[in-house]
Each structure stands twice: as C-alpha cells, then as structure tokens.
CSV table of C-alpha atoms in Angstrom, one decimal:
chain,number,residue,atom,x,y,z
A,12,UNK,CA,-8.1,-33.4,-20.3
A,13,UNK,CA,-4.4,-31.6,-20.6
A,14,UNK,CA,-4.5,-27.8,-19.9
A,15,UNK,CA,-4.0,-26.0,-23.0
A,16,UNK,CA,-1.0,-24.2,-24.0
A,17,UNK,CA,-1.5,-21.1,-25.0
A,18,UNK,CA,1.0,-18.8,-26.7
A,19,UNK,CA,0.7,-14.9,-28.0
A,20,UNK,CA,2.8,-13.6,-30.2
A,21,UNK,CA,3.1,-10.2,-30.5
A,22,UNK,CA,4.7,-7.9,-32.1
A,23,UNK,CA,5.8,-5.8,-35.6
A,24,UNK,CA,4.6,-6.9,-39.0
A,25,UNK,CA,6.5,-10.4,-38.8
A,26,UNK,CA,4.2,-11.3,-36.3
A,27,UNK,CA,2.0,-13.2,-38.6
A,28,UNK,CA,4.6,-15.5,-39.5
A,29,UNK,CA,6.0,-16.5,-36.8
A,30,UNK,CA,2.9,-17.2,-35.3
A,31,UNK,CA,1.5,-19.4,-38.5
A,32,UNK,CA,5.6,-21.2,-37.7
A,33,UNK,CA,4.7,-21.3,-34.3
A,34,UNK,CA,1.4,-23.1,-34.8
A,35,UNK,CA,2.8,-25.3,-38.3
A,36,UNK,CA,5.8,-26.5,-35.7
A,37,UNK,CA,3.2,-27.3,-32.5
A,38,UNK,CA,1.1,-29.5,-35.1
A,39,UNK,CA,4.1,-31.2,-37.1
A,40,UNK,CA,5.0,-32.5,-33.3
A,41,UNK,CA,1.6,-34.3,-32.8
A,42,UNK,CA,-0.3,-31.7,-31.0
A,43,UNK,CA,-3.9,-30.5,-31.7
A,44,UNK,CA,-3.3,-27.1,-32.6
A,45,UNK,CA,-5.5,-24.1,-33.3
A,46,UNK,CA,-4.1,-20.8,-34.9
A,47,UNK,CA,-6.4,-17.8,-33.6
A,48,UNK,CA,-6.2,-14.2,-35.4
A,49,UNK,CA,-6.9,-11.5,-32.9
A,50,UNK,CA,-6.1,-8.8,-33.9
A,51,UNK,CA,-5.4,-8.7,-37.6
A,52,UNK,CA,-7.4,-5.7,-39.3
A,53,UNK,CA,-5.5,-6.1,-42.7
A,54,UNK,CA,-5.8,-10.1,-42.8
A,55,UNK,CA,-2.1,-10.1,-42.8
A,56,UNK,CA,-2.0,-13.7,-41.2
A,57,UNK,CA,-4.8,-14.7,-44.1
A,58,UNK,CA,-1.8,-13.6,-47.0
A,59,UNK,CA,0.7,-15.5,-44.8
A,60,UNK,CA,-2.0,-18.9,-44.7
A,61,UNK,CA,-2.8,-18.6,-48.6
A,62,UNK,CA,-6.2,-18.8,-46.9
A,63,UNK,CA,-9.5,-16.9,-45.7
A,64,UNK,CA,-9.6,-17.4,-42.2
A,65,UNK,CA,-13.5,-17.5,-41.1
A,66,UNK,CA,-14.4,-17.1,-37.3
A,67,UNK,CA,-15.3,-21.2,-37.4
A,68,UNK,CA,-12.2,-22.9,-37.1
A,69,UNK,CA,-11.3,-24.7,-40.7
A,70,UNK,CA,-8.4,-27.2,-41.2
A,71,UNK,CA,-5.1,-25.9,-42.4
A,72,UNK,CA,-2.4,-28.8,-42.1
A,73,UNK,CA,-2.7,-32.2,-40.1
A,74,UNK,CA,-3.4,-31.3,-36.8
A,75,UNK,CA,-4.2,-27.7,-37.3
A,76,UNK,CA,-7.2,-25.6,-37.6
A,77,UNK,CA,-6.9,-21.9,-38.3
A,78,UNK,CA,-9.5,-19.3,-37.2
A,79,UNK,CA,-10.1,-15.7,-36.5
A,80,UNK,CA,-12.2,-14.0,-33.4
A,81,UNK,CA,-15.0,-11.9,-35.3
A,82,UNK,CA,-15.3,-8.6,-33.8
A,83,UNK,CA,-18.5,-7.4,-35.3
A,84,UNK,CA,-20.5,-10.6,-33.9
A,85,UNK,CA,-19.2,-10.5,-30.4
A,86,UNK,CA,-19.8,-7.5,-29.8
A,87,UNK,CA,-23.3,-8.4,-31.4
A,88,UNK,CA,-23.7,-11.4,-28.7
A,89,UNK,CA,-23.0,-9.5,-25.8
A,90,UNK,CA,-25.9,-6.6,-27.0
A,91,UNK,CA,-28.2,-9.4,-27.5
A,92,UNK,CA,-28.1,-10.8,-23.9
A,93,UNK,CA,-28.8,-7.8,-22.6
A,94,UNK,CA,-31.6,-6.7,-25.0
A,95,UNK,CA,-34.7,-7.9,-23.3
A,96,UNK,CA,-33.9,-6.2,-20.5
A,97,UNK,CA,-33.2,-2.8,-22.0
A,98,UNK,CA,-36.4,-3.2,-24.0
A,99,UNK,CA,-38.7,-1.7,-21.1
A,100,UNK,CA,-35.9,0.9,-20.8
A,101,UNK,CA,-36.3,1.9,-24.4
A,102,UNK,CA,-40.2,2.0,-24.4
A,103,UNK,CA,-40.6,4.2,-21.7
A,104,UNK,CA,-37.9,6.3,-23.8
A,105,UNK,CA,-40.1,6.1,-26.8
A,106,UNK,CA,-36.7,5.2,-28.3
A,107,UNK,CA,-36.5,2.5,-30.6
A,108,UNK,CA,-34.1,-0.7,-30.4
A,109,UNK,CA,-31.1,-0.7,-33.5
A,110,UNK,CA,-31.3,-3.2,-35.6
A,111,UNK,CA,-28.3,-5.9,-35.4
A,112,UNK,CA,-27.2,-4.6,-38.9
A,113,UNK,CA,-26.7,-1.1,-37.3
A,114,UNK,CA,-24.5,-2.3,-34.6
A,115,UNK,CA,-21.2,-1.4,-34.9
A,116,UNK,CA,-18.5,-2.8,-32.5
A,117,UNK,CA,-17.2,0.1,-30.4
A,118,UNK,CA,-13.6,0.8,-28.6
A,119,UNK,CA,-12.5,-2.0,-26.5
A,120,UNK,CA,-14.7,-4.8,-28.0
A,121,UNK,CA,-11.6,-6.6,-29.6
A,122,UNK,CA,-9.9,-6.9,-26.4
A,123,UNK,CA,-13.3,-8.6,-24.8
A,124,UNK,CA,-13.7,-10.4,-27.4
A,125,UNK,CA,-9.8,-12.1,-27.2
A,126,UNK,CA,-10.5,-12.9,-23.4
A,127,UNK,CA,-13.7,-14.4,-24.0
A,128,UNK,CA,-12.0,-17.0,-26.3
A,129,UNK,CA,-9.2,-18.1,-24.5
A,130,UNK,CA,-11.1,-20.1,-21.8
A,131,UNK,CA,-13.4,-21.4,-25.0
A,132,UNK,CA,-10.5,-22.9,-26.8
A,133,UNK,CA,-10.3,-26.5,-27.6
A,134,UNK,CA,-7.1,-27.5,-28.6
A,135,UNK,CA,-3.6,-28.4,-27.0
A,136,UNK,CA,-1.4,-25.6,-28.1
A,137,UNK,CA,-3.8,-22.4,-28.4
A,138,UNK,CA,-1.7,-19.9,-31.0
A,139,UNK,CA,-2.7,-16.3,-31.1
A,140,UNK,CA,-1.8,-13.8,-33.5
A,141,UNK,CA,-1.9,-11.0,-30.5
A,142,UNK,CA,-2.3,-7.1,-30.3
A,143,UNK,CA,0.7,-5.3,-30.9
A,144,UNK,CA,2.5,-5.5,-27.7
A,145,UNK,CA,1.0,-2.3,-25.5
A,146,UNK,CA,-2.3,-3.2,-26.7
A,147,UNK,CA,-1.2,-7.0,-25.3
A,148,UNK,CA,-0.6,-5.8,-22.0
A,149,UNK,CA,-3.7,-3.5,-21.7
A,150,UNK,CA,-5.8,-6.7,-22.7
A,151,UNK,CA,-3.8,-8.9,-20.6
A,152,UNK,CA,-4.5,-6.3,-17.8
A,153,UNK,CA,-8.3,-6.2,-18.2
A,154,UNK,CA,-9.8,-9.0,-16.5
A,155,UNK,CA,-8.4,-7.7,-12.8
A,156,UNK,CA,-9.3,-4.1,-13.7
A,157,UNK,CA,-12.5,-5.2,-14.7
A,158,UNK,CA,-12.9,-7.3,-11.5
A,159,UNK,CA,-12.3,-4.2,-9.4
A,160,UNK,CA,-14.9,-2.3,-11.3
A,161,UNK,CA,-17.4,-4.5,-11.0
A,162,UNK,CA,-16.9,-4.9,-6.9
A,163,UNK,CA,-17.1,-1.6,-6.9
A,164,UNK,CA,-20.3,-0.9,-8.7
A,165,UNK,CA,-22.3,-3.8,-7.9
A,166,UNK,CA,-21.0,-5.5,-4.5
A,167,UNK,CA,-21.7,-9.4,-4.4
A,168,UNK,CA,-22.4,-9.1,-0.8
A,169,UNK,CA,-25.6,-6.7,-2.0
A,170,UNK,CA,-27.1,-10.5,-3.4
A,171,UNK,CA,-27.7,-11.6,0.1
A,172,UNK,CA,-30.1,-9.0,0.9
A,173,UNK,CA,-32.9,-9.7,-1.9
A,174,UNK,CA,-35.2,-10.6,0.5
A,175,UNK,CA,-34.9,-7.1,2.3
A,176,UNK,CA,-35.0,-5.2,-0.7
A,177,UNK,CA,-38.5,-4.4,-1.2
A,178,UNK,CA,-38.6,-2.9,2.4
A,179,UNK,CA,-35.1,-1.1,1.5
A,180,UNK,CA,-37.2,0.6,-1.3
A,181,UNK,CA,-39.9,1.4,0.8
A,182,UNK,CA,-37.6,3.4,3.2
A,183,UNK,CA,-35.6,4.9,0.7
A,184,UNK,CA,-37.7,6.1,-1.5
A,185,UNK,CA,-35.8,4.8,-4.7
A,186,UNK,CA,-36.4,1.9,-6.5
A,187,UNK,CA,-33.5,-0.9,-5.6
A,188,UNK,CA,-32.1,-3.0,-8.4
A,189,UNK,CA,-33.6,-5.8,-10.7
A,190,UNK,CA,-33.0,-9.4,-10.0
A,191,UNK,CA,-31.3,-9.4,-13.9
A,192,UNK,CA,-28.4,-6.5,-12.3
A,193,UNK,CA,-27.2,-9.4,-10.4
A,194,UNK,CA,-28.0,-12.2,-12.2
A,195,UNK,CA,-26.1,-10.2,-14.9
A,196,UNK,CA,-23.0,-9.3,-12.4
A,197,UNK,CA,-22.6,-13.1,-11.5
A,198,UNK,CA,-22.3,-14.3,-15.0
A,199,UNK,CA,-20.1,-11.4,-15.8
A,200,UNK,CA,-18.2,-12.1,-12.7
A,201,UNK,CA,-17.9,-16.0,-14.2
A,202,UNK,CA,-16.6,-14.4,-17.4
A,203,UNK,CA,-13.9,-13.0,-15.9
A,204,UNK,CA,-12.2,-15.2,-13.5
A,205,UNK,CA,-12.3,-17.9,-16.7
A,206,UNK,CA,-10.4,-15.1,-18.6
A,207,UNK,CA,-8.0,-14.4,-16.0
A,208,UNK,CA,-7.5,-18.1,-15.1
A,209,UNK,CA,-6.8,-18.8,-18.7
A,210,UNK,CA,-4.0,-15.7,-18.8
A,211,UNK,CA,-2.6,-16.7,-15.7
A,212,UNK,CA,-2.1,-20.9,-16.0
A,213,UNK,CA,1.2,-21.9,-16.3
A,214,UNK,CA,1.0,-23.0,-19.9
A,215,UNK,CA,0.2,-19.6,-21.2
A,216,UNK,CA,3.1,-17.2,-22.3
A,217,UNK,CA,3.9,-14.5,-24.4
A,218,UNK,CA,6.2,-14.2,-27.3
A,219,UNK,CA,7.8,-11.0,-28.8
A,220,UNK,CA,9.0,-10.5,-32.7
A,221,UNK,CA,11.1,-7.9,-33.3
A,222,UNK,CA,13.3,-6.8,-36.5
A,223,UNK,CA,16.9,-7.3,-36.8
A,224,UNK,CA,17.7,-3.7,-37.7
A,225,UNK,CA,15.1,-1.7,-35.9
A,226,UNK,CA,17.7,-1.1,-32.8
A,227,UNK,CA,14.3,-2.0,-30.6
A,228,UNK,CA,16.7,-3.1,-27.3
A,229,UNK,CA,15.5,-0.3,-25.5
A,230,UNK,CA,11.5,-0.8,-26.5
A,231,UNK,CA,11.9,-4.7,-25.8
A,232,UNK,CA,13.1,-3.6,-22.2
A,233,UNK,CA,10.0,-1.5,-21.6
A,234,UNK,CA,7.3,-4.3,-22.9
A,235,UNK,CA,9.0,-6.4,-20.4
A,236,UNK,CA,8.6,-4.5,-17.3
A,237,UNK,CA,4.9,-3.8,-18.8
A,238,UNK,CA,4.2,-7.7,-19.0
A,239,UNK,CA,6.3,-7.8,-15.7
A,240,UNK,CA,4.2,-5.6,-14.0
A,241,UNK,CA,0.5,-7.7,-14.5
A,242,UNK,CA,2.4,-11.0,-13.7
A,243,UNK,CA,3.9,-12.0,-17.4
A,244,UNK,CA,6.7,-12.7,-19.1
A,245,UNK,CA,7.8,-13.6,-22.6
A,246,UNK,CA,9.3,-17.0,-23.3
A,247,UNK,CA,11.2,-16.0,-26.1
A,248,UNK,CA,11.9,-13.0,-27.8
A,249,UNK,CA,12.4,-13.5,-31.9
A,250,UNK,CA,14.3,-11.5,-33.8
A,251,UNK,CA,14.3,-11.2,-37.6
A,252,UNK,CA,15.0,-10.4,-40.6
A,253,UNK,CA,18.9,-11.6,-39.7
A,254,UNK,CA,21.5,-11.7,-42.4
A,255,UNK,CA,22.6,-15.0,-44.0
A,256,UNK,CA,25.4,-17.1,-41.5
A,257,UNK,CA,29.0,-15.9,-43.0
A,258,UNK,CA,27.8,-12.7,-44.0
A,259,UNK,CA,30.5,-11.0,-41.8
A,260,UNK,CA,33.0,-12.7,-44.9
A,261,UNK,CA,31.6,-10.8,-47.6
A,262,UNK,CA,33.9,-9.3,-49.6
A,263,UNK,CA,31.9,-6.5,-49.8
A,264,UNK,CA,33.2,-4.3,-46.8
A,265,UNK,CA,29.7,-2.8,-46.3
A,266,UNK,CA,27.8,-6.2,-46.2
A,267,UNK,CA,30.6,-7.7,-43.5
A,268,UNK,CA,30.3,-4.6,-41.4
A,269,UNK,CA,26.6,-4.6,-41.4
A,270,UNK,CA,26.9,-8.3,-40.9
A,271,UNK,CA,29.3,-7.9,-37.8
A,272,UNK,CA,27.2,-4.9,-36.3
A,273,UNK,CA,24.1,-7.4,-36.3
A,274,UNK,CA,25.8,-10.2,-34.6
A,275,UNK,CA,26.9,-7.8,-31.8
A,276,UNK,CA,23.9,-6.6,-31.3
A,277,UNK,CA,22.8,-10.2,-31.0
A,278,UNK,CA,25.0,-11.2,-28.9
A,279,UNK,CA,24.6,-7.9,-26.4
A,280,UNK,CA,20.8,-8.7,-26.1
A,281,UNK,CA,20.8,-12.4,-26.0
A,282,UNK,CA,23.4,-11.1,-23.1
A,283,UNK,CA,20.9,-9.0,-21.3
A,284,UNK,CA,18.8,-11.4,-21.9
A,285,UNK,CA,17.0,-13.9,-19.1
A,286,UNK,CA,14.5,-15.4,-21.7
A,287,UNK,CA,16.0,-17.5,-25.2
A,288,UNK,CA,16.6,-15.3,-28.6
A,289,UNK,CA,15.8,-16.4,-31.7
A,290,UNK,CA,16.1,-15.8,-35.1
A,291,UNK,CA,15.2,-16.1,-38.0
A,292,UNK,CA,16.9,-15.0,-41.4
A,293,UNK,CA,16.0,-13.8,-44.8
A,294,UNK,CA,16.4,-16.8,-46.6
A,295,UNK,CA,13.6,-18.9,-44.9
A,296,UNK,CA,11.1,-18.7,-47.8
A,297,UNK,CA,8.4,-21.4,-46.3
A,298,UNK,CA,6.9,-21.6,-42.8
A,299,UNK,CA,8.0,-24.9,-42.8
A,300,UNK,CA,11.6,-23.3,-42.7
A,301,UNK,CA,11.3,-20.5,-40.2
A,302,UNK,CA,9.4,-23.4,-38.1
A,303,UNK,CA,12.9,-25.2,-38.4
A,304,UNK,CA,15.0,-22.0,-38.0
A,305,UNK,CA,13.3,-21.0,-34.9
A,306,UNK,CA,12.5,-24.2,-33.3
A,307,UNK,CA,14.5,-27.4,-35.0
A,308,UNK,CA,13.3,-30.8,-33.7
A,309,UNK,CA,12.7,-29.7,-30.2
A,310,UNK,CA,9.3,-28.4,-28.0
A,311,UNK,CA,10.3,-24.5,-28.7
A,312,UNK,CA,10.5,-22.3,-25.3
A,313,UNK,CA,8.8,-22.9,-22.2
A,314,UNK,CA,6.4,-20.8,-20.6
A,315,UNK,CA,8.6,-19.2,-17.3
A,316,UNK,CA,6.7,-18.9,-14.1
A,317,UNK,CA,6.6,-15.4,-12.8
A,318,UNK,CA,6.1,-16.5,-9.1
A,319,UNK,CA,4.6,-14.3,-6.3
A,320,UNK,CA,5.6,-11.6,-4.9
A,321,UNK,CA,7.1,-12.6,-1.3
A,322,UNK,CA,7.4,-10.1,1.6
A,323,UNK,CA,10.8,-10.6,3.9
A,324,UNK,CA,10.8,-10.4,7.1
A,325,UNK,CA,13.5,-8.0,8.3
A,326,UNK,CA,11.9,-6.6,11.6
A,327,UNK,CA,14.4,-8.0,13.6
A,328,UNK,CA,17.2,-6.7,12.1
A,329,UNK,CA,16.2,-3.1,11.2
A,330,UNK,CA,12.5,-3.2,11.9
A,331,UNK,CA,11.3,-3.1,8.4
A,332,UNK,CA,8.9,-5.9,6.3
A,333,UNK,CA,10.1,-5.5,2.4
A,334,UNK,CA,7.5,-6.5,0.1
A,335,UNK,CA,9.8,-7.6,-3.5
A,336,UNK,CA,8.1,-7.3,-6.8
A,337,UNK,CA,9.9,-8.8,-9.7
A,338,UNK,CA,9.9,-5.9,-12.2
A,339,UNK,CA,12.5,-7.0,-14.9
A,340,UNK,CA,13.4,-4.1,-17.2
A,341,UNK,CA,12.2,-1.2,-15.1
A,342,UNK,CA,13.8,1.6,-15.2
A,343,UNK,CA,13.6,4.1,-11.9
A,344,UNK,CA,12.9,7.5,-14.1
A,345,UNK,CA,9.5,5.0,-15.1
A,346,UNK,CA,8.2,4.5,-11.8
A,347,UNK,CA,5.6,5.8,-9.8
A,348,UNK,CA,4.1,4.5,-6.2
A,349,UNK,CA,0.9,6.0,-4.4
A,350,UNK,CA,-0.1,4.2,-1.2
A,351,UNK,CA,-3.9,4.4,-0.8
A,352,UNK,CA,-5.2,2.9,2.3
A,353,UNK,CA,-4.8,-1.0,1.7
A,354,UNK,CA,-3.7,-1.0,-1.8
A,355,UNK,CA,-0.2,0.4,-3.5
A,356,UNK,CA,-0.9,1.6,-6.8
A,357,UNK,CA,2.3,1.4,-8.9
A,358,UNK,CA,3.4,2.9,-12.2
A,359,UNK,CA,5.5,2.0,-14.8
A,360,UNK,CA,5.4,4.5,-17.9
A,361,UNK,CA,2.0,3.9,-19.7
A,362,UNK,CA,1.4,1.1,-17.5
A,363,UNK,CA,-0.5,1.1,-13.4
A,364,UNK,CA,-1.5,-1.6,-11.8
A,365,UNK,CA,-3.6,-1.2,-8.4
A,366,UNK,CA,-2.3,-4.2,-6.0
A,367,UNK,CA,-3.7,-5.2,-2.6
A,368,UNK,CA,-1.2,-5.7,0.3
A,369,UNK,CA,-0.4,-8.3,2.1
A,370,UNK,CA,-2.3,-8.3,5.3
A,371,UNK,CA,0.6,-8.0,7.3
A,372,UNK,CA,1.3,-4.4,4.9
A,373,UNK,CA,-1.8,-2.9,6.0
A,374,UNK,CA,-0.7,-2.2,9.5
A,375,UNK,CA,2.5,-0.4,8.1
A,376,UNK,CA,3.7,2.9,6.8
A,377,UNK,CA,5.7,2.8,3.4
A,378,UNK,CA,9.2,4.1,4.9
A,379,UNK,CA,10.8,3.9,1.0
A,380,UNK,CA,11.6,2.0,-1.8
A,381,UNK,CA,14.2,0.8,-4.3
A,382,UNK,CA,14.8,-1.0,-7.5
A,383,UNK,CA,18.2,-3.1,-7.6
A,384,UNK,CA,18.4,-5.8,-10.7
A,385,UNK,CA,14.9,-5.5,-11.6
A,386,UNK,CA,13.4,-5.5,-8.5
A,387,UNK,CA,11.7,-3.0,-6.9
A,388,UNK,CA,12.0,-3.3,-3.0
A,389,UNK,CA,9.1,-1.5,-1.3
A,390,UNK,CA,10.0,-1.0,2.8
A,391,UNK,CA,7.3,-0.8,5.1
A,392,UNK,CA,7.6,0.0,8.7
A,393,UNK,CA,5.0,-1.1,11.8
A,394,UNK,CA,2.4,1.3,12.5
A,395,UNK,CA,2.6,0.8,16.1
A,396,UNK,CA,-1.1,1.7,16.5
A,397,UNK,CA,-2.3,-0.8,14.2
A,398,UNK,CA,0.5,-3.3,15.3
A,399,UNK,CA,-0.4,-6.2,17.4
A,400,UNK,CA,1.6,-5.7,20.7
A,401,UNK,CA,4.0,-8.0,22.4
C-alpha cells in the first residue's frame, strides 16, 4: 500500500477553496482522494461543496469523498474508554457519571481529534481544511509535547516492576497504580507515535493561503520559522485574490497602479521566497478553475524535506562542535535559548520547542550562538570534565 499524501492548508477565509481545488485537482489526476474539514466552525468548506459534510466520508466527484472530523463525538470516544474505570472513582465520590448528552467537548479536543485521524486515513492524497496557521503549528507541535508529558508522569520503565508492586505498596504505605494506568499509557503512547509518524512522513506538507492585498510578507515570514521550528515547511504558499493579467494597462490610472503595486509585491516575495507562489485571481468562478489556475496539468508542489539538524565538527580548528538548526524566517529579536541540563529549549516568538542534544552536546558548555541566513548556529565548547580524554 502507497503512503498517503497528506496536505494542510491553512490559512485566511480562502482556505476552503483552495483546499476543495486542492482535493478536486488530486482526484481529476486519478488519485483516491479524501477532503477532511478540521477545523471549520462556520461550515465554510460545506458553502464552498454545495454540500453537508457528515463525519462518514460521502462521495463528492469521481475519486473523491468529502468529510468532516466531529468534535463533539471524539471527544465523546475518548470519555467512554476511560469510563469504567472512573466508575469506582465516582462511587466512592457519591458523584454521579454525566450522561453522553451532557458532554461537551472541552479546549484542545479539536486538535486531538485532527491527530487521531491522520494515521486513520484511507485514501492517497489526504486533504485537510487545517487550523488557522498558529493553531496549525500548536497541533502540529502536540504529539512530541505530549510524548514528553507522558514520560514524565508515567515512566514506561515503571511497567517492568508489576511484579514488585504489591511489596512496593506494602513498604510505602501508598497504594501503587492500577494495571489500567499503564495499560492506558501504552495505548496512548501508540496513539501518539502514529500521529507523529503521520505529521512527519515525507508525503505530508503544509500549504499557506494568503490574500493578495493583505501586505501579510512579514506574518508569512513568522509562520515559517514557527513550522520551521517543529520540523515543517510549506510547499507552496497561495496567494489570492490577484487582479486580472493586463490589469497594469488599464486606462484607469488607479486600477494600473494598484495592478503594478500587486505584481511587485509578487514578484518581491516569490523573490524571498524558497518554496513555489501561487495564485489565483478573481475571475476563477468554479473550483474546477482555481484547480487549473493554481495547478494546470501537472502534480501541484512537492512536499520539501526539512532534513536533520547536523552538528559540525570544528574542534580542530577552534575547538568548538556547532549544532545548525534550519530556522528559515527567524528573526534574532524572536529568539530565545535556555540550556537545561541535556536539553536546549528554544524560542521563537509564540513558539518553544524543548530539543534533546546530540550525545556528543551533553558533555559541552553553550559558548554562543548565531543566526546567519536562517540558520541559527548554536556553539558548544568541551567540558573538559565530562570530555573523554586523549
């Protein structure tokens, strides 16, 4: 079976229809495609469709289904695995269990709820009507976050010592935990590394929409170094709302210099640019013709491989090992670095991500850092009582 290629497009209110485009283009080329709504609270993508979209996934066009992820009745599933074993909980509480019609999903659920059906998607080309874009990189963010918490709280070395636990509660004093803590963290543990292997494959990307005269340069350049900074990028940005080709000959002198203003602007990002622009104008009335505007006859963009993160190997020229993370549209009044014992916790803005060094970084001091071409080049020096000697 093919890995599936998944692409999120996020972004302002066009967002819907470039993603229905998006999806309409992947199935006109022969691919089984499936059009997800994730986060669409006014049904905007339903208006764009003509169509209701129900969580099962209904047939749209030849070759693709159209669906949304329903909220309410994730957040209902994950309460009901979990029920039985609050019940004892609850009755020595004297409290009684809510009804499923009282549950209400709470903060957060949506973004659970998006990770859980990535990895459950059957299709070739996976399209997702996304978050807006900080919401995107906060989900996008989640799996290793969550990963960390859950080490933390419930260590999977602790499963290896079931045997010994009764005895352990005997000397403590305390009752140790249930078989179901565990049984719980392992499938939750599962959960997680399908989400983040789905986010990370090489066929998944993200893809930005923008307007045409929103001026957003300087907001596209800080979503980048967000996605950067958890190990995306965006295969295309989309720009639209563009004024019709030969606009710039208008004989009305306000229309031709809007016009030329707009195709310098254009021209200055595509520029600054490593990742295609497109766009799309005003006069596309169908998806069939923003499909067309955007994409033509070919595949569309490629996902981009971020890479890893490689650590040079200067120590014999000025002693230093400089670990290079690829941080494309940082800006240095953005960032912020904290070494805490094996880990470098780095922010960007709104963004932080906790990384773990490279062994060889653990046995150094940080002796600075700099960001040159969006890359930020942290320098770490021996500590010569950690060091190996010789």
């Amino acid at each position: 079976m093919t890995a599936t290629r998944t692409i999120l497009v996020s972004g302002d209110a066009a967002a819907p229809t470039v993603a229905a485009a998006t999806a309409l283009h992947a199935a006109r080329r022969g691919h089984r495609t499936l059009l997800l709504a994730a986060d669409d609270p006014h049904r905007a993508l339903d208006t764009v469709l003509g169509v209701r979209l129900e969580p099962e996934p209904a047939g749209y066009a030849p070759g693709l289904t159209v669906a949304r992820i329903d909220e309410q009745a994730a957040f209902r599933h994950a309460l009901g695995e979990i029920g039985g074993r609050l019940k004892p909980a609850l009755d020595l509480l004297g409290a009684d269990p809510l009804d499923p019609e009282e549950l209400t999903a709470l903060p957060g659920t949506a973004r659970l709820a998006l990770l859980r059906a990535l990895p459950a998607a059957e299709a070739d080309v996976l399209v997702v009507l996304a978050p807006p874009p900080a919401e995107l990189i906060g989900t996008l963010a989640l799996p290793e976050q969550l990963e960390r918490y859950l080490a933390r709280l419930v260590p999977e070395q602790r499963q290896a010592a079931r045997a010994l636990r009764p005895l352990l509660a005997g000397l403590a004093g305390v009752p140790m935990p249930a078989d179901w803590l565990y049984e719980a963290r392992t499938k939750a543990a599962g959960a997680l590394a399908d989400a983040r292997a789905a986010l990370t494959a090489p066929g998944t990307s993200v893809r930005l929409v923008t307007a045409a005269d929103g001026h957003p340069y300087e907001e596209l350049r800080r979503i980048r170094a967000g996605l950067a900074l958890h190990g995306h990028r965006p295969d295309a940005v989309v720009v639209h709302g563009a004024l019709p080709e030969g606009a710039t000959g208008s004989p009305d002198p306000w229309l031709a210099g809007l016009a030329r203003r707009r195709e310098e602007e254009l021209a200055a990002l595509a520029a600054a640019s490593d990742v295609p622009v497109l766009v799309t104008g005003l006069a596309e009335a169908t998806l069939e013709a923003v499909a067309d505007r955007l994409y033509g006859d070919g595949p569309g963009p490629v996902p981009l491989a971020s890479g890893p993160w490689p650590v040079e190997d200067r120590l014999a020229e000025d002693g230093l090992l400089v670990w290079h993370l690829a941080l494309p549209g940082a800006d240095r009044a953005d960032l912020d670095l904290v070494r805490r014992g094996d880990e470098l916790v780095v922010g960007l803005g709104a963004h932080r991500r906790v990384l773990a060094l490279p062994s060889a970084l653990r046995r150094c001091t940080v002796a600075g850092a700099g960001l040159h071409d969006g890359v930020l080049a942290v320098r770490f020096a021996p500590d010569l009582a950690l060091w190996p000697r010789g």
